[in-house]
PDB file of C-alpha atoms in Angstrom:
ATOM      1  CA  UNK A   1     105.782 148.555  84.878  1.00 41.00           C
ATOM      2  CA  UNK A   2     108.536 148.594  87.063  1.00 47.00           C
ATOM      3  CA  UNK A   3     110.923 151.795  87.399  1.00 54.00           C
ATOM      4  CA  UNK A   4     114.910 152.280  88.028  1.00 53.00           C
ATOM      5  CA  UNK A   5     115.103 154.686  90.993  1.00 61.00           C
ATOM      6  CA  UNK A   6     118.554 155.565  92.821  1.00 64.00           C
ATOM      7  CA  UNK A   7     120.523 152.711  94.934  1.00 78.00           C
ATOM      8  CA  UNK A   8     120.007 153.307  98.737  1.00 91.00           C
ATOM      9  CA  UNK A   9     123.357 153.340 100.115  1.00 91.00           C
ATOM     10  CA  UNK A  10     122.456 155.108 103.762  1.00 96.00           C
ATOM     11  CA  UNK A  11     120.929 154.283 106.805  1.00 97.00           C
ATOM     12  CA  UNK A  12     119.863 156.283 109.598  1.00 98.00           C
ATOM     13  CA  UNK A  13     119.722 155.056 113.416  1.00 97.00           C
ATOM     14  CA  UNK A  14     117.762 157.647 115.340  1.00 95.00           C
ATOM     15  CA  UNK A  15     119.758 156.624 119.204  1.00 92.00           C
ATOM     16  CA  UNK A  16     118.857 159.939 121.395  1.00 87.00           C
ATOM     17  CA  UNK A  17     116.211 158.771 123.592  1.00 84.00           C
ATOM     18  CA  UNK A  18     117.047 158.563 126.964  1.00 81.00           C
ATOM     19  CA  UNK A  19     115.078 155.259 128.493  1.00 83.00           C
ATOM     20  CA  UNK A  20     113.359 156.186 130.555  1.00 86.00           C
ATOM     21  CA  UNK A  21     111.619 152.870 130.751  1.00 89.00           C
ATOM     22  CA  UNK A  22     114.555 151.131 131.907  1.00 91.00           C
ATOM     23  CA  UNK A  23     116.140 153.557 134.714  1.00 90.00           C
ATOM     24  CA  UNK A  24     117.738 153.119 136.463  1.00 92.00           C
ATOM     25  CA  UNK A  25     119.818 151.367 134.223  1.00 91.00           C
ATOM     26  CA  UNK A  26     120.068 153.859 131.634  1.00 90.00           C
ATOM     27  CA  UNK A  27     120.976 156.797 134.331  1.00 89.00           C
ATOM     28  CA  UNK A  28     124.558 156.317 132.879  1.00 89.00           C
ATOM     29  CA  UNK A  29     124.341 153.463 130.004  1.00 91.00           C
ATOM     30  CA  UNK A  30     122.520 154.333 126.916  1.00 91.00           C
ATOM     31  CA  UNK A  31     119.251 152.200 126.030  1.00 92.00           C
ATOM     32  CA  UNK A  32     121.179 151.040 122.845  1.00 93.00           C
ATOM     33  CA  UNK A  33     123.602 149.176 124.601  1.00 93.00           C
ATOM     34  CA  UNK A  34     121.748 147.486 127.098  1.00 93.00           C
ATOM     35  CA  UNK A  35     123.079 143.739 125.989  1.00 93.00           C
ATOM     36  CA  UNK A  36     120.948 141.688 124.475  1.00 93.00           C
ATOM     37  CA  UNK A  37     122.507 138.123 125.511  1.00 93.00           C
ATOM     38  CA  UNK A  38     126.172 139.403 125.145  1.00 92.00           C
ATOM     39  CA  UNK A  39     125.687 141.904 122.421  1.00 93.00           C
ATOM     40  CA  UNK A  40     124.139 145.657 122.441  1.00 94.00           C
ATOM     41  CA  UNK A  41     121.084 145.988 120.795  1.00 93.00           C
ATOM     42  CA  UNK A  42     122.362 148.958 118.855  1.00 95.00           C
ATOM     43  CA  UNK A  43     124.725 146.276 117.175  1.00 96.00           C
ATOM     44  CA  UNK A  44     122.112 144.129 115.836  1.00 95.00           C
ATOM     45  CA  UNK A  45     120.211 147.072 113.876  1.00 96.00           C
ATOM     46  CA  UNK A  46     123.535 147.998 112.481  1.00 96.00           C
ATOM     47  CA  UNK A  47     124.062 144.656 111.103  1.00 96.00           C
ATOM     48  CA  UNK A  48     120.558 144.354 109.868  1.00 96.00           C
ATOM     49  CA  UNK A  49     121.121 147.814 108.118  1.00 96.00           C
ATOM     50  CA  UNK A  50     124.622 145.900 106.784  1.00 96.00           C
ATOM     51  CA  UNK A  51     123.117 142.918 105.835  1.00 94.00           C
ATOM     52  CA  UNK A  52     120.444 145.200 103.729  1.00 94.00           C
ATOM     53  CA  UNK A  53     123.614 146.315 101.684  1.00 94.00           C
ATOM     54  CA  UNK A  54     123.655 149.783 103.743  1.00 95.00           C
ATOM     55  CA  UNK A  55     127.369 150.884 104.810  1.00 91.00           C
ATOM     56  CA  UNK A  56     127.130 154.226 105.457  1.00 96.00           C
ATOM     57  CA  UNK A  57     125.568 154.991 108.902  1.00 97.00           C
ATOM     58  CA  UNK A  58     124.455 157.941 110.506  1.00 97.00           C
ATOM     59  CA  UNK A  59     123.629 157.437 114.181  1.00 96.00           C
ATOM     60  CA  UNK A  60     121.577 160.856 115.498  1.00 96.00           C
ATOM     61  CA  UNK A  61     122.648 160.587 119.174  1.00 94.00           C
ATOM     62  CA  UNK A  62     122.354 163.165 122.342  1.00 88.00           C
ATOM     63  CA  UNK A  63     124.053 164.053 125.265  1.00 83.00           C
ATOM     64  CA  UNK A  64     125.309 160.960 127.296  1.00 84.00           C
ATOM     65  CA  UNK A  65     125.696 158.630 124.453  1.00 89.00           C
ATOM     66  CA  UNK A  66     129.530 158.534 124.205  1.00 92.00           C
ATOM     67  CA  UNK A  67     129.426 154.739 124.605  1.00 94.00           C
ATOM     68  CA  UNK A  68     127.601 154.505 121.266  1.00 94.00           C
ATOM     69  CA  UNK A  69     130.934 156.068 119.394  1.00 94.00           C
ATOM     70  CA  UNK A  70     133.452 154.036 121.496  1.00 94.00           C
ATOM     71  CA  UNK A  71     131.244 150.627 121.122  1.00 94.00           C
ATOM     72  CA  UNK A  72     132.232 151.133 117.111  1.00 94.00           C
ATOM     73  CA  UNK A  73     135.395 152.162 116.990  1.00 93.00           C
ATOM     74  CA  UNK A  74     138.670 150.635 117.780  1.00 91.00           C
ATOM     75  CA  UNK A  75     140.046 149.511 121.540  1.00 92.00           C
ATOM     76  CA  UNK A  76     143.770 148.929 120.778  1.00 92.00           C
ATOM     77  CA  UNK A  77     144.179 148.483 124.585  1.00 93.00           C
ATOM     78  CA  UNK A  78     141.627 146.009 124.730  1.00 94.00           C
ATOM     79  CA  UNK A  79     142.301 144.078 121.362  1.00 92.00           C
ATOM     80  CA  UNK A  80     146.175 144.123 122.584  1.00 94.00           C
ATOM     81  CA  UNK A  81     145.326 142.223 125.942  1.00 95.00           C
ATOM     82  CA  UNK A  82     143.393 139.671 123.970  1.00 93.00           C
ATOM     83  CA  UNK A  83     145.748 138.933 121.570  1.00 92.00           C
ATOM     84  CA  UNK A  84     148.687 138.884 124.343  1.00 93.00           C
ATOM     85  CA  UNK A  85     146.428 136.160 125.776  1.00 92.00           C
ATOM     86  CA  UNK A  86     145.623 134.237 122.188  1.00 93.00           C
ATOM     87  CA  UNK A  87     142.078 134.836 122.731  1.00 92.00           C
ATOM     88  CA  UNK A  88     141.614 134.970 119.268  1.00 93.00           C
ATOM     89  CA  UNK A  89     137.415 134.198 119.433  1.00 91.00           C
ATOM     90  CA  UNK A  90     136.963 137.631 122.090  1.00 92.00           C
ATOM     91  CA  UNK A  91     139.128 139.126 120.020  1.00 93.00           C
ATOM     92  CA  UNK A  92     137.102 138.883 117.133  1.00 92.00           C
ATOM     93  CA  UNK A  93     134.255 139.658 118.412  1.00 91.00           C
ATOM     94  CA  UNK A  94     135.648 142.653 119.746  1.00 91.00           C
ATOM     95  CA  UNK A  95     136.765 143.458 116.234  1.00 91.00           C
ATOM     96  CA  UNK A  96     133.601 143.151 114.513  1.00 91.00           C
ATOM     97  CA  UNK A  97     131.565 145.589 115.586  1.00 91.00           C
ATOM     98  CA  UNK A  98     134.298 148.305 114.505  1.00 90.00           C
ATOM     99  CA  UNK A  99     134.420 146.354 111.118  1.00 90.00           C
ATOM    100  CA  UNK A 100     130.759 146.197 110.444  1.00 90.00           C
ATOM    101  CA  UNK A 101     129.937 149.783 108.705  1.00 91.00           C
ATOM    102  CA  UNK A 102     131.334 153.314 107.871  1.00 94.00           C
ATOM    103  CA  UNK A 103     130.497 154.896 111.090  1.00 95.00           C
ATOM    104  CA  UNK A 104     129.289 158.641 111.668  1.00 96.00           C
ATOM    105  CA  UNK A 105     127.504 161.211 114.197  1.00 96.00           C
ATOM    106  CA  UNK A 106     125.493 164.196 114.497  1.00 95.00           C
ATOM    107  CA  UNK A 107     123.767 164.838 117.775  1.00 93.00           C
ATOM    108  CA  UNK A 108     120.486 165.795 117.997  1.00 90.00           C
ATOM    109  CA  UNK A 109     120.330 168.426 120.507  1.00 82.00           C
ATOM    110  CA  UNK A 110     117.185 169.454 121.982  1.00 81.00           C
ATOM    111  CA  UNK A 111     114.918 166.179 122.037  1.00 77.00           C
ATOM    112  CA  UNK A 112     112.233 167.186 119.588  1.00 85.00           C
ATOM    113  CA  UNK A 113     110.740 164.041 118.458  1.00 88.00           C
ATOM    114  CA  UNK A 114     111.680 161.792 115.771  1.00 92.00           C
ATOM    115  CA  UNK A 115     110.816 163.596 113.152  1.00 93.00           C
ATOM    116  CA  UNK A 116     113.302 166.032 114.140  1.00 94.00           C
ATOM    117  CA  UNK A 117     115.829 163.232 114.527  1.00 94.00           C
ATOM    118  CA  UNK A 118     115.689 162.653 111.148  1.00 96.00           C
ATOM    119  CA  UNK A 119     115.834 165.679 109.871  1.00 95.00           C
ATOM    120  CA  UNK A 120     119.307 166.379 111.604  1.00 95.00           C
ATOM    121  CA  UNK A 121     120.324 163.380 108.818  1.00 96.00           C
ATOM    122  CA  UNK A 122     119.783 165.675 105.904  1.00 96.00           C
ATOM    123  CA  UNK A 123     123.031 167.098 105.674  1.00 96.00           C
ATOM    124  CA  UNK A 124     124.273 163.956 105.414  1.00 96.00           C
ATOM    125  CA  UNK A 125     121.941 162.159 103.538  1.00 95.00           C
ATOM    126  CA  UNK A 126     121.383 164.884 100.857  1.00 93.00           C
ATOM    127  CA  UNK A 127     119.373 164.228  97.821  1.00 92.00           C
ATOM    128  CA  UNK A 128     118.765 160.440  97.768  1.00 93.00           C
ATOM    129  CA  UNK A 129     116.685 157.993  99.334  1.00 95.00           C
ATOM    130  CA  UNK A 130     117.960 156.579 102.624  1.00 97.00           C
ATOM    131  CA  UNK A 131     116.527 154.240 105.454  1.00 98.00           C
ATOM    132  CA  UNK A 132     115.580 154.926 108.829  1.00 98.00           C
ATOM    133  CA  UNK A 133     116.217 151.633 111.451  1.00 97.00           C
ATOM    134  CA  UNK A 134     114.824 153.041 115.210  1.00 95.00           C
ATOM    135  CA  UNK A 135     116.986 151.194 117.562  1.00 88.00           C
ATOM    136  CA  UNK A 136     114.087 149.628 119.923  1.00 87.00           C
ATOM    137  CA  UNK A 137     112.502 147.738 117.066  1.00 89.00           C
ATOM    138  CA  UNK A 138     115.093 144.426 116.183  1.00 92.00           C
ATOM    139  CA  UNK A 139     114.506 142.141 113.242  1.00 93.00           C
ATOM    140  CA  UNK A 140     114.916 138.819 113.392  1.00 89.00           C
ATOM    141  CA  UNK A 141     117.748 138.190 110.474  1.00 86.00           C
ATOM    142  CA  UNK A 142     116.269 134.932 109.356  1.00 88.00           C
ATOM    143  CA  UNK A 143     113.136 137.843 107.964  1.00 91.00           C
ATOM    144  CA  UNK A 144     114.821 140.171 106.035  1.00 89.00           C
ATOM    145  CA  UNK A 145     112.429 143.336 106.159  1.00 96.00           C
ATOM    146  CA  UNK A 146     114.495 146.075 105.348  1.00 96.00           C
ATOM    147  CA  UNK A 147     115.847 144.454 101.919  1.00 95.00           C
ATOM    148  CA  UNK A 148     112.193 143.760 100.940  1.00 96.00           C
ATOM    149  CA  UNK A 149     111.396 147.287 101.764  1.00 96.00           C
ATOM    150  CA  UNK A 150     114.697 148.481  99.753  1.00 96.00           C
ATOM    151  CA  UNK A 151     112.993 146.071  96.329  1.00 95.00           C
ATOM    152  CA  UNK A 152     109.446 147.714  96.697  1.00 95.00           C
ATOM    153  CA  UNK A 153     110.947 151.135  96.703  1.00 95.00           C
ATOM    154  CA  UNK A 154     112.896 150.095  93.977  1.00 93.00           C
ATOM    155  CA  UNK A 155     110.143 148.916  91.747  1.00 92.00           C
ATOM    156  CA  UNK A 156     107.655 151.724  93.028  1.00 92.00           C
ATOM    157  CA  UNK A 157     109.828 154.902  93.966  1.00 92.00           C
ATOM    158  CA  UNK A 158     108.352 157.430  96.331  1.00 94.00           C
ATOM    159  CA  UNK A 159     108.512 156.026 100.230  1.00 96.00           C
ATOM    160  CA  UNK A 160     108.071 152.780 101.815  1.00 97.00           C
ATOM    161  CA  UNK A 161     107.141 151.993 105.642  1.00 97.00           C
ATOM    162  CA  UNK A 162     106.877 148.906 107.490  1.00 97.00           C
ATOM    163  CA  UNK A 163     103.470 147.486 109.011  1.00 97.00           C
ATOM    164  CA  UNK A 164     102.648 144.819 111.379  1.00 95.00           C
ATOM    165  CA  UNK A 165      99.107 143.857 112.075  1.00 92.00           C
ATOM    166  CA  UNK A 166      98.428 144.219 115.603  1.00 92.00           C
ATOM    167  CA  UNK A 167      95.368 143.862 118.234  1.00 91.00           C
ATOM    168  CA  UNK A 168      92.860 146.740 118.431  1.00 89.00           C
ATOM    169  CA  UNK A 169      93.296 147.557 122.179  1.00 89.00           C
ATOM    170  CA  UNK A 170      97.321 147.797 120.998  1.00 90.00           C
ATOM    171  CA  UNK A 171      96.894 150.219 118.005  1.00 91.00           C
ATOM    172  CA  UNK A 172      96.768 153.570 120.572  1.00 89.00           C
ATOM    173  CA  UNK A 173     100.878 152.660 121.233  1.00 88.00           C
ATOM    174  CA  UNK A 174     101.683 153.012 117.085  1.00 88.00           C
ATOM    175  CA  UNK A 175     101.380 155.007 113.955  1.00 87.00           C
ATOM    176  CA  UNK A 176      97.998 153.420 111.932  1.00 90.00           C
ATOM    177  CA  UNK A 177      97.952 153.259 108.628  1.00 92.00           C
ATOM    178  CA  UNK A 178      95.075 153.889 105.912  1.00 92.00           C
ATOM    179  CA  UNK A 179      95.891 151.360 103.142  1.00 92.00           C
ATOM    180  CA  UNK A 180      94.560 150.049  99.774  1.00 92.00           C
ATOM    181  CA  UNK A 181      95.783 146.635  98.695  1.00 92.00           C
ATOM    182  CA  UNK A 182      97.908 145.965  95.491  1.00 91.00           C
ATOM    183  CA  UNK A 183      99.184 143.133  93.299  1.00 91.00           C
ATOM    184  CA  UNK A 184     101.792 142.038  95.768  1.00 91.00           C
ATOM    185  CA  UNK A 185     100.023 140.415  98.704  1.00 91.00           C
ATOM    186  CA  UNK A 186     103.087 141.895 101.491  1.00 94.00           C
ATOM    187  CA  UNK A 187     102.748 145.236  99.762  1.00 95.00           C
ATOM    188  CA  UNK A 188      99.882 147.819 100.394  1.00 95.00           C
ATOM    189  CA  UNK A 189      99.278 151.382  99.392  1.00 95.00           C
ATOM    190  CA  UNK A 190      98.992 153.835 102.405  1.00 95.00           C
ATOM    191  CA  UNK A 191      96.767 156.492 101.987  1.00 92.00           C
ATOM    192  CA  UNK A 192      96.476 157.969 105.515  1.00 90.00           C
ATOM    193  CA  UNK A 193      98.397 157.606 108.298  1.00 90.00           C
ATOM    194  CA  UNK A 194      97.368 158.848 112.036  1.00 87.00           C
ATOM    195  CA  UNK A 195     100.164 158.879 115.174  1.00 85.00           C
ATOM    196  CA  UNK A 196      98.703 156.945 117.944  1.00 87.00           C
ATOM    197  CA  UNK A 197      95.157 157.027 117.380  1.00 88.00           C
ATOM    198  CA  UNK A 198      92.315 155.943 119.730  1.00 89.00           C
ATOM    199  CA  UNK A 199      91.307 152.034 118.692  1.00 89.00           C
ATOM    200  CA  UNK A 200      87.777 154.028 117.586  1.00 88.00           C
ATOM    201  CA  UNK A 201      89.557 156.720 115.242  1.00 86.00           C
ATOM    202  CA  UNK A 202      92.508 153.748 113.763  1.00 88.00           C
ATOM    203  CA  UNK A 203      92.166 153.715 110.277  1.00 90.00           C
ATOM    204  CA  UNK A 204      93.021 150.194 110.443  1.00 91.00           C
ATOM    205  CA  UNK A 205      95.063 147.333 112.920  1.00 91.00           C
ATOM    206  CA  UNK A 206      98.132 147.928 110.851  1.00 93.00           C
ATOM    207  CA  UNK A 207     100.961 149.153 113.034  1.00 93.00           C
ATOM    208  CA  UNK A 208     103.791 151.164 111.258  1.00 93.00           C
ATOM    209  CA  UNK A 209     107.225 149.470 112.609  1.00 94.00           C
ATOM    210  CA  UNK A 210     110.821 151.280 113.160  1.00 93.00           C
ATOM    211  CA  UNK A 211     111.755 150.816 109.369  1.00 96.00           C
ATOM    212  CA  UNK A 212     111.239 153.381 106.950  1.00 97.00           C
ATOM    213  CA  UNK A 213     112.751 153.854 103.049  1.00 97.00           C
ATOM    214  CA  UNK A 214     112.288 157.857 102.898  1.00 97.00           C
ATOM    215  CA  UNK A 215     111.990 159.854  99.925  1.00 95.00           C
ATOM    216  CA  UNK A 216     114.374 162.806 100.735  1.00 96.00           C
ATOM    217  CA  UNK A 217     111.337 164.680 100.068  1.00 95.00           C
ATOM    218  CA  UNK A 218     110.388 163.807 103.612  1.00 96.00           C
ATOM    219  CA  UNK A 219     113.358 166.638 104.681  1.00 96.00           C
ATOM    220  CA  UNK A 220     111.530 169.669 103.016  1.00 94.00           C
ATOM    221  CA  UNK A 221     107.913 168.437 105.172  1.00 94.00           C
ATOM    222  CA  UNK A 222     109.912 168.010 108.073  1.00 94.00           C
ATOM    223  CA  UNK A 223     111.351 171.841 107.844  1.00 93.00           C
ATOM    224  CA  UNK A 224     107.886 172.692 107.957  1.00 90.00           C
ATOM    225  CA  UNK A 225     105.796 170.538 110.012  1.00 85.00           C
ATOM    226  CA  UNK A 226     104.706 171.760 113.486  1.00 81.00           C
ATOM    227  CA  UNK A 227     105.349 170.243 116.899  1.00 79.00           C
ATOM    228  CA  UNK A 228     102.533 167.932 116.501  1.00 72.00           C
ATOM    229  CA  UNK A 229     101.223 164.671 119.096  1.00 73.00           C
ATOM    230  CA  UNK A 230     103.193 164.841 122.716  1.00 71.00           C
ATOM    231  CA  UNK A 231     104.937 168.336 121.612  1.00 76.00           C
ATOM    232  CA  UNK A 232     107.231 166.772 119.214  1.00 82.00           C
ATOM    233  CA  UNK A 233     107.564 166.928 115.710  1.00 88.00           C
ATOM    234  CA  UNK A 234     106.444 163.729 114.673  1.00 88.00           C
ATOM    235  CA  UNK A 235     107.739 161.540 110.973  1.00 93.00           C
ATOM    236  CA  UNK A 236     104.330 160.284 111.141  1.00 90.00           C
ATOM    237  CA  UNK A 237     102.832 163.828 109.940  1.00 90.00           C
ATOM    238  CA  UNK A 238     105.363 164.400 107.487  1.00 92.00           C
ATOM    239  CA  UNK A 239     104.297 161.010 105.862  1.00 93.00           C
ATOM    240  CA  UNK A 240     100.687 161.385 105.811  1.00 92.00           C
ATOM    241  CA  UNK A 241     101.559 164.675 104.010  1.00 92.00           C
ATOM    242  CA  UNK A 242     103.485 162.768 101.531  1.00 93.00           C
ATOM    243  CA  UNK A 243     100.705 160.104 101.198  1.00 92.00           C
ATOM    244  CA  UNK A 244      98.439 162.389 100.386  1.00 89.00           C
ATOM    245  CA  UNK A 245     100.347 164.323  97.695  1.00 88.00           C
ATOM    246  CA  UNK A 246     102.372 162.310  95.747  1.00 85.00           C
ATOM    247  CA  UNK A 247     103.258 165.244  93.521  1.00 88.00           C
ATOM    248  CA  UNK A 248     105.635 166.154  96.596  1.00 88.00           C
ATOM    249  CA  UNK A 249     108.169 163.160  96.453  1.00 84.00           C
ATOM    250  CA  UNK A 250     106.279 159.948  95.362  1.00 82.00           C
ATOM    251  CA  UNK A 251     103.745 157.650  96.478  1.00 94.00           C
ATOM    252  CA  UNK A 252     103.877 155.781 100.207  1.00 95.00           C
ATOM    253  CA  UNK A 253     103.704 151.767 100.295  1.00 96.00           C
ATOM    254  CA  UNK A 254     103.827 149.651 103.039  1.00 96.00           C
ATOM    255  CA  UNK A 255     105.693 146.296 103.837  1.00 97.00           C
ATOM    256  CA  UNK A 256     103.396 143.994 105.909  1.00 96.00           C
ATOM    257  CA  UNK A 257     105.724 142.285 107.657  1.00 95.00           C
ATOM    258  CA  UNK A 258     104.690 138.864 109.708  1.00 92.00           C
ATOM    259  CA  UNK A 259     108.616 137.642 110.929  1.00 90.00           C
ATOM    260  CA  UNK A 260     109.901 137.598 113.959  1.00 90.00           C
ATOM    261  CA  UNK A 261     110.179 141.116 115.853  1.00 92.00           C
ATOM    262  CA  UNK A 262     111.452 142.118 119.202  1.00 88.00           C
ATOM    263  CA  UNK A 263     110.533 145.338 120.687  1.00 85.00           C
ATOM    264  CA  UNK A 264     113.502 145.899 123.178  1.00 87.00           C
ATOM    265  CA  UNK A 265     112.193 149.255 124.003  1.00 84.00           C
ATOM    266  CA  UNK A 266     109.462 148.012 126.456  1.00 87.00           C
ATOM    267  CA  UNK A 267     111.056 145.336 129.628  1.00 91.00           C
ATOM    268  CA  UNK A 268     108.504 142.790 129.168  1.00 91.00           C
ATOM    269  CA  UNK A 269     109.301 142.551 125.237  1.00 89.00           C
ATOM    270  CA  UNK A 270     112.908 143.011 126.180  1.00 92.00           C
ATOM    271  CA  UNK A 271     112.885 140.346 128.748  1.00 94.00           C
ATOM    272  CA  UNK A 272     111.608 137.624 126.159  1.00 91.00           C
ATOM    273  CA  UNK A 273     113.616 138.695 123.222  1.00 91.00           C
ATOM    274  CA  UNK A 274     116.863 137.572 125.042  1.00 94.00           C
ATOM    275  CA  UNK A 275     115.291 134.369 125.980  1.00 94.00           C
ATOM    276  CA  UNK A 276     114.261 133.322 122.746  1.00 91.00           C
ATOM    277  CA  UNK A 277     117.663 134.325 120.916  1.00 92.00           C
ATOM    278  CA  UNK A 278     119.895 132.488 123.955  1.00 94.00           C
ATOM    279  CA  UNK A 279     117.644 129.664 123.157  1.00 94.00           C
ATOM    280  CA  UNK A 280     118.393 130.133 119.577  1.00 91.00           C
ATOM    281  CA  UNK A 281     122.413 130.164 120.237  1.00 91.00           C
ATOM    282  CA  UNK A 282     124.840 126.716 119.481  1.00 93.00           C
ATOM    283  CA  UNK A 283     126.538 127.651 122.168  1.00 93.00           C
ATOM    284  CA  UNK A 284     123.887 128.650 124.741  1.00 94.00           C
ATOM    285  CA  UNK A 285     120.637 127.304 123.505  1.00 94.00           C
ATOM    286  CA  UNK A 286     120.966 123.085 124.316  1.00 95.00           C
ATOM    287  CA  UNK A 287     122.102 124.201 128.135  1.00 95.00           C
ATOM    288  CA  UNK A 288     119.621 126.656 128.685  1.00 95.00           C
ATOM    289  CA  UNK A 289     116.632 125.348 126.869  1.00 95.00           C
ATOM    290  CA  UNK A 290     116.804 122.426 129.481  1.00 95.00           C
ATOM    291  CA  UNK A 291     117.283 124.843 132.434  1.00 95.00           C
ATOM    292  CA  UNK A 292     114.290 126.949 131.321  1.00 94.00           C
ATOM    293  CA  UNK A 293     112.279 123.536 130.082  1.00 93.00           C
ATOM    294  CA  UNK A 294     113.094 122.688 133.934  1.00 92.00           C
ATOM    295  CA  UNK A 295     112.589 126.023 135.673  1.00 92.00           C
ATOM    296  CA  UNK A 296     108.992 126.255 133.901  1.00 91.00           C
ATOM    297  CA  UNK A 297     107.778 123.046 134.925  1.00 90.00           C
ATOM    298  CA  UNK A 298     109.124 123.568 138.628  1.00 86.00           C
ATOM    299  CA  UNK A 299     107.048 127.082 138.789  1.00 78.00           C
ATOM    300  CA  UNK A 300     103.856 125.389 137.202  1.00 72.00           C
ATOM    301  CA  UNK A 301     104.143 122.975 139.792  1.00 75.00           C
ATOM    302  CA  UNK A 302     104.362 125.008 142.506  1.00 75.00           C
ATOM    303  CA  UNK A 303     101.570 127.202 141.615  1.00 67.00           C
TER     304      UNK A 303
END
């Protein structure tokens, strides 16, 4: 039987990383708003977490991530230049990201892991469930994850975490999760969960994914959890911890999710998630669909 448990209202964006994968670009321009065709990719998990019916957003940032703030809020001088020129279409675009969602900020501090990231979001959070969207994972909107996740933890309480089967030899970069199947095919019940485990010790080929609907139980593990894989305190331990005690705040489920992903934290993934969305575009996709048809066939040629 199905449950009433409290509306999710809150989303979290853990954005204090520093990309290191990508310097030197992100020496003095945050990872999040590297562009992805002519938009930050910071934007598009904020509109995802919109889209999910989540307005109120916490982004945990760090030192050197002023950008994030200013890409949000208002640029009179800039909105007054375009509207002197009747550039209404930059204009609005300009606009909307300051429109999208009721904005805040906490910084993080020392760089402890994400688990720590998330637990700078209790104050604000307090005591209700609330979603965590990491800004290197993007969701294609035409696959709406997070409001799927938001139903089954709904229907089911407790936490919910999103999985993606992957390839063994790939399993060592992710979170693996021990799960039992229930009467929803896309929904399984995780039992274990193990932060980048050698492909012999996975517990299985599903990969946990940056979206998470947290108990705010996950806040009193998180106090107490110990600097665990790579030094940091990871949300991975707090949620096995939770899986296996659901006397502490609730059971853990899992989303298997088999849309359309885009990992912009890594180049190559990067790389091909702005091809396939400036394919996808009205305005840019006809042009550059033929160039990239053309440029294809000239390199297979030539090789």
């Amino acid at each position: 039987m199905s449950q009433s448990h409290p509306r999710i209202s809150k989303a979290v964006i853990p954005a204090a990383g520093l990309g290191t994968r990508f310097l030197p670009a992100t020496k003095a321009t945050p990872k999040e708003m590297l562009p992805v065709v002519d938009k930050p990719a910071i934007q598009y998990v904020v509109e995802e977490a919109v889209s999910a019916g989540l307005d109120d957003v916490l982004m945990v940032t760090g030192r050197n991530k002023r950008p994030l703030e200013d890409h949000f809020d208002r640029n009179y001088e800039l909105e007054s230049a375009l509207q002197k020129k009747g550039d209404a279409g930059r204009l609005a675009k300009v606009q909307e990201s300051s429109d999208l969602a009721t904005m805040h900020y906490v910084r993080q501090g020392d760089p402890k892991g994400l688990g720590h990231a998330v637990l700078c979001a209790a104050p604000h959070v307090g005591d209700e469930p609330f979603a965590v969207l990491l800004g290197d994972d993007l969701i294609d909107p035409r696959d709406p994850l997070l409001q799927r996740m938001i139903g089954v933890q709904h229907e089911y309480g407790g936490s919910v975490i999103a999985l993606m089967e992957v390839a063994p030899e790939q399993i060592h970069l992710y979170g693996s999760a021990a799960v039992e199947t229930t009467t929803d095919a896309d929904v399984v019940k995780v039992s274990g969960l193990v932060e980048k485990p050698a492909v012999e010790d996975a517990p299985s080929h599903y990969a946990v994914i940056g979206r998470y609907v947290l108990d705010p139980a996950v806040f009193g593990i998180l106090r107490r959890t110990e600097p665990g894989r790579g030094g940091e305190i990871q949300l991975t331990d707090a949620l096995q911890q939770l899986a296996a005690d659901e006397k502490i705040g609730g059971p853990v489920h899992g989303v298997v999710f088999k849309g359309r992903r885009y990992d912009t934290g890594d180049r190559g993934d990067y790389l091909r998630a702005i091809v396939r969305l400036a394919c996808e575009r009205e305005d840019l996709g006809p042009d550059f669909r033929t160039w990239l048809q053309r440029y294809v066939t000239e390199e297979m040629q030539q090789r």
